[in-house]
Amino acid sequence: MAKTDWNLRDTIRPEDMNELGQEINEHGGKIAEQGLEIEEHDKTILEQGTKITEQGKSISALENRLDTEEYAEITLQQGLQVVKAERDSRFRLGSIKGRTLINLLGSAGGCEDASIFSISSGSATPSYFVSTPLEADSGSSGIRATWNDINMGSSYAKYVPIPNSLVPGKTYLAALVVKTNNPSIGGRIAIRKTDTAISGETTIQSSNYSLSYLKFMADGKETAVGCFFAVNNQSGFVSFDSIRLYELSQAESVAFDGLAPEQIAEKYSYVSSGIIGVENPYVIRYGENLLPPFYEWTTYTQDGVNTYKSSGVYEVSFIAEQGKQGFVYYDLPLVPNRYYTLSSQHTGYISVTSLDLNSVLLPNTVEQSGTFFSGKATLGRVYLSNIGDGSLTGKGGLFTFKSPMLSLGTEAKPFKPREDAMLAFQTELHANPDTGAEPDELFEQNGQYFKLAKWKKVVLDESRFWGIDAGNVTPEYKPLYFRDGTIQAKDYITYATKYDGTRLFNRETASYTGADQTLMYRNGIHLTVANSDSGWGPNYSPTQDEIKAYLMGWKMYLYGNVTQPYNGTGTRAWGKLGLPLNPDGGLKDGTTTLPTQSYPEWNYYQLLYRFAEETVEPVVSEDCLTLSEGDNVVEVGTGIVLREKTNPKQVGGIAYRINSISMSNQFKYRLGTPIEVSRNNNIDYHWVYVDNSVVSNDGYGKGVLQINSPADYDPSAAYNVTYIKLDKSPVAPITGSLAANEKAQISDLTAGVAEALHGVSVNGAQLPAHVDAKVHSTEVHGLRIQADKLQYQKANGDWDKVGGEEVLLSNSITGIRTDVAATELAVNRAANVPYTDKTLIIASLKNSPTLTQQASTVIPFDNVLTDTLGELNGDGSFTLRDSGTYYVSIDIGAFNTSDIPQYTDFFISISYPSDQYLANYRVPKSTSIVRLIGGGLLVVKNNYESYKISIWTDAANVRLGLNSYLNVARLR
């Protein structure tokens, strides 16, 4: 250590300085080291501060994700698609906008009758030109032109007349689908003019229906539309169907050139005659497993293959002899250009083919799984069989297939039962047919669905009271009109079609210039009918019932001479209008008795008008759409019919069948695709679909549904069917959103569960009060299901079981009573009913009407007991003067049901804005006197809205009792 006790007498030596310098150096190094340590410590503090800041941001972000809802916008397009979701989410509807298509060809475009293609050209006259179900793309039939031999000519064309002249300068789209069995010949869309013809650019030579189209600007010379055949002196056939002729707006014409053929086919799909809007739109999210239980598959056997046995809904087995084929198959739509993986636990072979490309996607394999690429295929068929090893020969032995799974991707996934989700609506959305402007719009608000309605479609039928505008009758036509106070419309705006689907001319002044014209004037609909259509002579003024007969499809004529209009003398006769004539030239089903019923083939006049003011209407919806994390297969379409009541009937003493023409229990619309059959509101898996080719075209549409074992049918149950109509309608994109964070996910899934529990929503209110304890498992009007028991809520908040006597609920105006061996609800009419503002109407019957069998009958309440802020109208309807929320209840007593053969159904509904069931009963034969009680909430949007209560039954000679009551109360 260096010397430190220096004084003035000390001598400084060199070694002292060296020691001092050494110590200074040593201390300097230590100071530097400490400085580094301090610097490192500072860095650590900064890093920790940064981490704290980042953690704070993460905490803030998590707080935002849990406190603030965030959504990602999404648009679902028409048809099948794959939608990727970042997390499990409920689809929140943004909007669906209306659209209207009017096929200017009318019903002729359906190609159901080859004889109307009366115009032809070219040398290659076909050996046969026929309408056949084998070639149907839409409707029941398509047309096939056949050339039996070679060297019959190079080309040919066949046309149907265009009903009305096209407007020069406007743009139109003509299209059809066409296919051939010989790639050396083909067909394409063609327009015939007075001086020439034009046709599509491409000749279709595919074995599957493909679209041929032509956009053109009219010059007024167009006379007919049809198919041009490039025969090329070859033999074979060309088929076509679904001809459409649409007027395009200027905006549509510009956008059209950027569309691919597939987009054109989707956007301008074929529609049949009439005014067709976006009818009953739906979205289906198919389960991760795209294959359903085996009861939805189709079986095929040859002699030597025993009966298929199932030990579960996802397991099937059969025993086959060597050389005999046995298999089950299932058809399903495919998304193009996607990888799929098929897997199953099995001892046979699995494979997949493309039905639209006639190709193999996954060859027969004994492997437990296989992956394939769909390519251009849009329709696939999955096979589970005993056929393999490159041969069509069936193998012998026991073959078992269990847990089949088809999913997106290249990897086999663990088996899951198929679980689909659906969101469907019962409404029709329109827009201006010429421009697409001012569309109706469907939207969601607070978990309920509404329509901003700007347009109204009406059927011009026999239900209206028609007058004759006598001052404007001419020798050629008669103007009809009706004005009943229910219409609030803008003047001079109508779009209308007649019985053959052709478009009528809209008058923009209060006058007429000819037949087939419509006019909206002062909230009245005016229609000019040609005497050549009606059969009314120039000097004859038809009665009200004769006008109704015409609007139901009956043409009048002088008996003995079908070509002679009835002019006031001689015997009147009527025949069916618009159907092929009898061989002798007469009208079908001629009669001298004034007809009072229409017939299935008749297409009513239709008219679309613009509301004077937009209205908001509640929309009936069903279910809740959820998407799973990852890829989802989603289908968007239209034409779904929800829970239509049906009446199964036995065929041949064995099977029970519905939608049968021969059994007179066909659906309201032609059947396209069945979705499900429910028995007492629960899915009934015993029903199978049978194609018309198997049941000799007995189905109304494509086929029938039936139960093959009588033991699986319950005659005491109520059956309903959900299906997609065969007749197509335009499809609109559906906008919406998916949850983008946890807060939105939790909120939407909670709301989705509530919607799913509510099932069907009506009028934006909760479930109607006739709650079936076996169906709904949520609290409604102070009711709940607990341990399969129906309970009510007492005034103190406690829950108790429902007994056999009437109990007043604490939080509604509804009471409970047990009747007809079931628990139903009815309004308690005690003076101290809580939660009501005022009883507006109480009414009963003065007479005992007889109900019409298998039809709805308006209950003619006409005995007013109370009439406050509401009134009876004399026609069975009642009017509520103020908007608000009401409770409507009915109490129908003293039915005489002695004529019931076994069981009868009663459906009671309120008719505005769409039928809402208030009660649904099935009564056994042994019950001679019954009492039907029901009710439901009614949300009234406008003042002075009118309603009717109707009842439907399938029994004959049923009379209502005078002790039947209507009660309308307003809620506070």
PDB file of N, CA, C and O in Angstrom, residues 162 295 380 507 615 672 696 710 728 741 795 866 910:
ATOM      1  N   ILE A 162     -92.354 -15.000 -78.720  1.00  0.00           N
ATOM      2  CA  ILE A 162     -92.254 -14.043 -77.616  1.00  0.00           C
ATOM      3  C   ILE A 162     -93.615 -13.370 -77.476  1.00  0.00           C
ATOM      4  O   ILE A 162     -94.128 -12.789 -78.432  1.00  0.00           O
ATOM      5  N   TYR A 295     -79.784 -43.607 -42.314  1.00  0.00           N
ATOM      6  CA  TYR A 295     -81.176 -43.623 -42.749  1.00  0.00           C
ATOM      7  C   TYR A 295     -81.421 -42.625 -43.883  1.00  0.00           C
ATOM      8  O   TYR A 295     -82.470 -42.666 -44.512  1.00  0.00           O
ATOM      9  N   GLY A 380     -71.347 -34.695 -55.870  1.00  0.00           N
ATOM     10  CA  GLY A 380     -70.621 -35.940 -55.661  1.00  0.00           C
ATOM     11  C   GLY A 380     -71.501 -37.041 -55.116  1.00  0.00           C
ATOM     12  O   GLY A 380     -72.601 -36.793 -54.610  1.00  0.00           O
ATOM     13  N   ARG A 507    -100.337   1.164 -67.024  1.00  0.00           N
ATOM     14  CA  ARG A 507    -100.840   2.460 -67.461  1.00  0.00           C
ATOM     15  C   ARG A 507    -100.351   3.552 -66.507  1.00  0.00           C
ATOM     16  O   ARG A 507    -100.415   3.396 -65.286  1.00  0.00           O
ATOM     17  N   THR A 615     -93.064   0.476 -44.822  1.00  0.00           N
ATOM     18  CA  THR A 615     -93.528  -0.077 -43.555  1.00  0.00           C
ATOM     19  C   THR A 615     -92.503  -1.058 -43.018  1.00  0.00           C
ATOM     20  O   THR A 615     -91.706  -1.626 -43.784  1.00  0.00           O
ATOM     21  N   GLY A 672     -89.004 -29.906 -54.021  1.00  0.00           N
ATOM     22  CA  GLY A 672     -87.677 -29.995 -54.613  1.00  0.00           C
ATOM     23  C   GLY A 672     -86.786 -30.885 -53.773  1.00  0.00           C
ATOM     24  O   GLY A 672     -86.450 -31.998 -54.149  1.00  0.00           O
ATOM     25  N   SER A 696     -94.065 -43.817 -59.950  1.00  0.00           N
ATOM     26  CA  SER A 696     -94.890 -43.494 -61.132  1.00  0.00           C
ATOM     27  C   SER A 696     -95.398 -42.058 -61.100  1.00  0.00           C
ATOM     28  O   SER A 696     -96.566 -41.773 -61.332  1.00  0.00           O
ATOM     29  N   PRO A 710     -95.684 -49.642 -40.956  1.00  0.00           N
ATOM     30  CA  PRO A 710     -96.802 -49.026 -40.219  1.00  0.00           C
ATOM     31  C   PRO A 710     -96.512 -48.840 -38.738  1.00  0.00           C
ATOM     32  O   PRO A 710     -97.062 -47.935 -38.106  1.00  0.00           O
ATOM     33  N   LYS A 728     -87.872 -22.303 -58.655  1.00  0.00           N
ATOM     34  CA  LYS A 728     -86.767 -21.490 -58.174  1.00  0.00           C
ATOM     35  C   LYS A 728     -87.161 -20.028 -58.057  1.00  0.00           C
ATOM     36  O   LYS A 728     -88.102 -19.561 -58.666  1.00  0.00           O
ATOM     37  N   ASN A 741     -63.779 -10.816 -31.438  1.00  0.00           N
ATOM     38  CA  ASN A 741     -63.098 -10.929 -30.149  1.00  0.00           C
ATOM     39  C   ASN A 741     -64.001 -11.658 -29.160  1.00  0.00           C
ATOM     40  O   ASN A 741     -65.140 -12.018 -29.480  1.00  0.00           O
ATOM     41  N   ALA A 795     -96.579 -15.471  -7.409  1.00  0.00           N
ATOM     42  CA  ALA A 795     -96.390 -14.042  -7.198  1.00  0.00           C
ATOM     43  C   ALA A 795     -95.131 -13.749  -6.401  1.00  0.00           C
ATOM     44  O   ALA A 795     -94.511 -12.700  -6.555  1.00  0.00           O
ATOM     45  N   THR A 866    -117.891  -6.541 -25.741  1.00  0.00           N
ATOM     46  CA  THR A 866    -117.124  -5.345 -25.386  1.00  0.00           C
ATOM     47  C   THR A 866    -116.463  -4.835 -26.652  1.00  0.00           C
ATOM     48  O   THR A 866    -115.960  -5.613 -27.443  1.00  0.00           O
ATOM     49  N   ILE A 910    -104.050 -16.591 -36.666  1.00  0.00           N
ATOM     50  CA  ILE A 910    -104.400 -15.202 -36.932  1.00  0.00           C
ATOM     51  C   ILE A 910    -103.734 -14.815 -38.238  1.00  0.00           C
ATOM     52  O   ILE A 910    -102.599 -15.226 -38.506  1.00  0.00           O
TER      53      ILE A 910
END
